[in-house]
XYZ file of N, CA, C and O in Angstrom:
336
model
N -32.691 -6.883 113.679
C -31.983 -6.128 112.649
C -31.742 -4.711 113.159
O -32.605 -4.216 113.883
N -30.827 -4.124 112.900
C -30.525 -2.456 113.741
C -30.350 -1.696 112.274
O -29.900 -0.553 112.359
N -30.592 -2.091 111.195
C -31.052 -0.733 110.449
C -29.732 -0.379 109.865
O -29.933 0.408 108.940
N -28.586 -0.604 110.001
C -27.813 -0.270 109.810
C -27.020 -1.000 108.594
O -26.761 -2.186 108.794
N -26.720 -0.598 107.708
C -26.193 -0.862 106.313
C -24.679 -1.458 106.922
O -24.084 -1.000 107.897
N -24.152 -2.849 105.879
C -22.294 -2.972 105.862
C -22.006 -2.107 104.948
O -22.747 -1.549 104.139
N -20.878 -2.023 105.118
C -19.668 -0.921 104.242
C -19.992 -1.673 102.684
O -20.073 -1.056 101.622
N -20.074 -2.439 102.777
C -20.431 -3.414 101.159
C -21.354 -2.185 100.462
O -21.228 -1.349 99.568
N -22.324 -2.598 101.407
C -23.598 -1.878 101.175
C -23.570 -0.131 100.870
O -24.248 0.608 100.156
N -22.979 -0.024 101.352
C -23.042 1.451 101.750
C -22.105 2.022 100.629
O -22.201 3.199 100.280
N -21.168 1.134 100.056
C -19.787 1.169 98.997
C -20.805 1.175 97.579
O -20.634 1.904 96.602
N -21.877 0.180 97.754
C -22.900 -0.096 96.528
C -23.686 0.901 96.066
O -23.854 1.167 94.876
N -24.388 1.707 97.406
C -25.712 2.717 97.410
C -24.373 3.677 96.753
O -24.533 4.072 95.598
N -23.387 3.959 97.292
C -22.419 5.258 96.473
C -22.319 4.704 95.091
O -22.579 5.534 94.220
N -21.995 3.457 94.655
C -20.963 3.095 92.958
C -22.067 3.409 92.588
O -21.908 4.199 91.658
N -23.734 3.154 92.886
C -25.070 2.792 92.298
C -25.121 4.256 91.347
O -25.009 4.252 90.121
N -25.277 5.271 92.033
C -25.482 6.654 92.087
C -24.023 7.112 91.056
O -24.212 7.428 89.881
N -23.001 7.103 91.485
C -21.674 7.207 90.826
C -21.756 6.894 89.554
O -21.440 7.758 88.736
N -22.045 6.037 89.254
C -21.961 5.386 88.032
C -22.821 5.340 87.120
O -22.632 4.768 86.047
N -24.187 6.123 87.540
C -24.774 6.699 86.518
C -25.746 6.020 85.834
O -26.657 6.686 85.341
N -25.739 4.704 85.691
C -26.618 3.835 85.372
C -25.778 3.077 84.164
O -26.292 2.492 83.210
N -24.157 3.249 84.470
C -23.553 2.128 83.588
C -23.064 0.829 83.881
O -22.130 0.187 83.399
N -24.107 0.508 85.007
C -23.575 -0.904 85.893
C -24.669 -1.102 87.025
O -25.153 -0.133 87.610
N -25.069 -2.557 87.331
C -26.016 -2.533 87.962
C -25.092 -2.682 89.186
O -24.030 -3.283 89.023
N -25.360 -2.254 90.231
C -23.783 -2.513 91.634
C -25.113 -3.319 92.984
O -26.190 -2.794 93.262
N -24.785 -4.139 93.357
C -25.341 -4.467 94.648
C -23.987 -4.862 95.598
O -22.869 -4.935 95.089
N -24.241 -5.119 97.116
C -23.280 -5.431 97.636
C -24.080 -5.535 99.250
O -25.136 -5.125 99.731
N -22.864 -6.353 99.738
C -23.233 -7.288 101.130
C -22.315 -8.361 101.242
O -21.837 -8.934 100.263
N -21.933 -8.782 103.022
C -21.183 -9.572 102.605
C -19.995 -9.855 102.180
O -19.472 -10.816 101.615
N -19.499 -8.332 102.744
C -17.895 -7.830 102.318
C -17.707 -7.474 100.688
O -16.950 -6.607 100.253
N -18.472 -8.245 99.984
C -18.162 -8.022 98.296
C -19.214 -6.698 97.759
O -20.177 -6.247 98.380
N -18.773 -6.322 96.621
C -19.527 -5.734 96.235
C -19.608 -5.612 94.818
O -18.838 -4.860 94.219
N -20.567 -6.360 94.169
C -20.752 -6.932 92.664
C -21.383 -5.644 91.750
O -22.390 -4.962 91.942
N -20.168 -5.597 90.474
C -20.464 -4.508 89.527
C -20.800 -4.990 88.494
O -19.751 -5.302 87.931
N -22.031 -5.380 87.581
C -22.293 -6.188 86.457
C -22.190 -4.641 85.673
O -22.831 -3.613 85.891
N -21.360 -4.866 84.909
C -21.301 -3.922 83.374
C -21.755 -4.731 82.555
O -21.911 -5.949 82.478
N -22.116 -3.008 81.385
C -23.077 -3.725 79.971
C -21.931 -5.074 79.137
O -20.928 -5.371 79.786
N -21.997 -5.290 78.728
C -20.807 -6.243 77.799
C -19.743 -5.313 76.901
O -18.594 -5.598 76.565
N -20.444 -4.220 76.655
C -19.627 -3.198 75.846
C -18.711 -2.271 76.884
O -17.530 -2.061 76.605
N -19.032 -1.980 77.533
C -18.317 -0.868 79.066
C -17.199 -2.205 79.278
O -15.973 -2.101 79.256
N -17.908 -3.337 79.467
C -16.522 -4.071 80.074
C -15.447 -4.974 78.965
O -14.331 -5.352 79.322
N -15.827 -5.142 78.040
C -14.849 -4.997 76.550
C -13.949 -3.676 77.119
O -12.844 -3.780 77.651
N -14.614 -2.529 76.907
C -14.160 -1.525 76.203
C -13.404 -0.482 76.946
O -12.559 0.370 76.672
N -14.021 -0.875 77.949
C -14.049 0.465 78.820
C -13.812 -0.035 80.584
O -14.126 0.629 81.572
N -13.226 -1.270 80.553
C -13.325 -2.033 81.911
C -11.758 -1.186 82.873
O -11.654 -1.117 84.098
N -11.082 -0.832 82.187
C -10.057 -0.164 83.098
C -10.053 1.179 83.735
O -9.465 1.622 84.722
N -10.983 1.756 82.778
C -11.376 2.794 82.942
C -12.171 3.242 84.121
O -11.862 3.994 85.046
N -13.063 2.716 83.909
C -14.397 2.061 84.767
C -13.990 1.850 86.318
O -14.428 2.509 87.262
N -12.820 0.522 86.393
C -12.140 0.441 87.523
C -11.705 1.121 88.019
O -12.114 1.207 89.177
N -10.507 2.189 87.584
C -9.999 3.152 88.221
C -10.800 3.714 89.126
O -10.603 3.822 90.336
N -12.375 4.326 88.028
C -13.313 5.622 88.380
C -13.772 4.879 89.820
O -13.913 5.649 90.770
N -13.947 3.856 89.993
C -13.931 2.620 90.883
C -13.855 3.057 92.179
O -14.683 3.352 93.042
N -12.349 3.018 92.087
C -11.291 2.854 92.693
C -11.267 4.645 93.241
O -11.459 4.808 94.446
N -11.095 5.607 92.587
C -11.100 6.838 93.068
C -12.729 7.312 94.078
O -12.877 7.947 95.123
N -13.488 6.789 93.350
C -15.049 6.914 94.350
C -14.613 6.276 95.629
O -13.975 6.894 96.481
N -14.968 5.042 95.740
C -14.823 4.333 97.188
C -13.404 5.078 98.112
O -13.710 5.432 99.250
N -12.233 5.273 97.783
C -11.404 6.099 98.422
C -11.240 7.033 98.637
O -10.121 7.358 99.036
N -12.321 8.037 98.485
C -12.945 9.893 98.521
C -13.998 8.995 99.199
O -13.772 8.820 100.396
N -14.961 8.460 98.772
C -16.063 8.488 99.629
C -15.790 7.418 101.271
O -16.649 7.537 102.144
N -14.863 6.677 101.465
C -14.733 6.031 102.586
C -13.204 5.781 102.512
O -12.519 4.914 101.970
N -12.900 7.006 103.356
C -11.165 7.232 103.118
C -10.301 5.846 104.250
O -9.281 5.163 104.159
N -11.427 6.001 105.249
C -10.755 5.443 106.513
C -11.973 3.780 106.621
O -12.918 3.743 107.409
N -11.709 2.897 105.896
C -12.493 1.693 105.986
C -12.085 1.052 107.290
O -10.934 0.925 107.707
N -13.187 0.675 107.860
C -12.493 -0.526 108.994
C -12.249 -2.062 108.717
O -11.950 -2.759 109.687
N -12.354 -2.650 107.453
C -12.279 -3.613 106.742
C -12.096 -3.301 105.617
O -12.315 -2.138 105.275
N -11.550 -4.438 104.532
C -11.287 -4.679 103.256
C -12.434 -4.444 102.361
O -13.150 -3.711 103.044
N -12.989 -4.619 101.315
C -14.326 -5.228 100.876
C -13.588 -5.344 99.296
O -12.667 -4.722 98.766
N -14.357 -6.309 98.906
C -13.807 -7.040 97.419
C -14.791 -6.798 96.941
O -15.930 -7.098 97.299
N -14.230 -5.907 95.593
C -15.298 -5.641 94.394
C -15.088 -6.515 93.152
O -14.117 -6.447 92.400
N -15.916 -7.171 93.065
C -15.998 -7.963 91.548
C -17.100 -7.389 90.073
O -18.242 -7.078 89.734
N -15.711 -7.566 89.635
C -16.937 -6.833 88.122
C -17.042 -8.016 87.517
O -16.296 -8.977 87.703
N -17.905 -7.965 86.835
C -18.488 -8.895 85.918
C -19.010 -8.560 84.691
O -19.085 -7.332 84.712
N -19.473 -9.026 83.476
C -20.194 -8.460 82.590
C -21.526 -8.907 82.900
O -21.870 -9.491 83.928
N -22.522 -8.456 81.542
C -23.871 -8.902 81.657
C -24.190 -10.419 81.837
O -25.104 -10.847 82.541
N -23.633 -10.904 81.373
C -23.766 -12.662 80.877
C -23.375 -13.203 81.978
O -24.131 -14.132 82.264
N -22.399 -13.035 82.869
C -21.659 -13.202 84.037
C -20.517 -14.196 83.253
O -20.033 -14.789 84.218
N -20.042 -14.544 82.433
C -18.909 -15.195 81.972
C -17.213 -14.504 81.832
O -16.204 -15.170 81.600
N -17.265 -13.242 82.014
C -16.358 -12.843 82.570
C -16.296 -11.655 83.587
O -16.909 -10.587 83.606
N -15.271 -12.236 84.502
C -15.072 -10.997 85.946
C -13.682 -11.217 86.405
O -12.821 -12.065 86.173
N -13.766 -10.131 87.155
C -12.600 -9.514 87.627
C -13.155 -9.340 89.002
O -14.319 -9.212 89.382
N -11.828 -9.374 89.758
C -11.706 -8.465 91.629
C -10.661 -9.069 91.760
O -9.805 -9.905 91.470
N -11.415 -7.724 92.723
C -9.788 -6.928 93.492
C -10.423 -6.638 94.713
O -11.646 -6.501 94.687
N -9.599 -6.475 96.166
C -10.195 -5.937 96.867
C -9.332 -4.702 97.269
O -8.141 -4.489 97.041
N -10.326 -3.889 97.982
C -9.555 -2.313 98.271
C -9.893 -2.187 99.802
O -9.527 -1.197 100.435
């Protein structure tokens, strides 16, 4: 192992922190999974995405790969992705 985090990963440790504690974020594996509360992703899921979407592209302007973020809610019965 060399210690060294994927961009998944590294996309996750930023949304983790970013986001404040309104989403649990892990990632690896090219993806990187955003479980929102059930209410944030009713309510507040576009929103959310954007803020998303503006973090990962300030924080890793120049990616050397794709990585696909999937949101999900709590229950996991509904999700979304996209990749950026």
């Amino acid at each position: 192992m060399t210690g060294e985090n994927s961009l998944a990963e590294k996309v996750a440790a930023v949304l983790s922190v970013s986001l404040n504690g309104r989403a649990s974020v892990t990632g690896g594996d090219g993806h990187v999974l955003i479980a929102l509360h059930d209410d944030d992703f009713k309510k507040h899921f576009t929103q959310i995405r954007q803020q998303v979407s503006l973090i990962v592209d300030e924080a890793f302007p120049n990616r050397p790969e794709d990585i696909s973020l999937l949101f999900q809610n709590e229950g996991g019965d509904h999700q979304w992705q996209f990749d950026l």
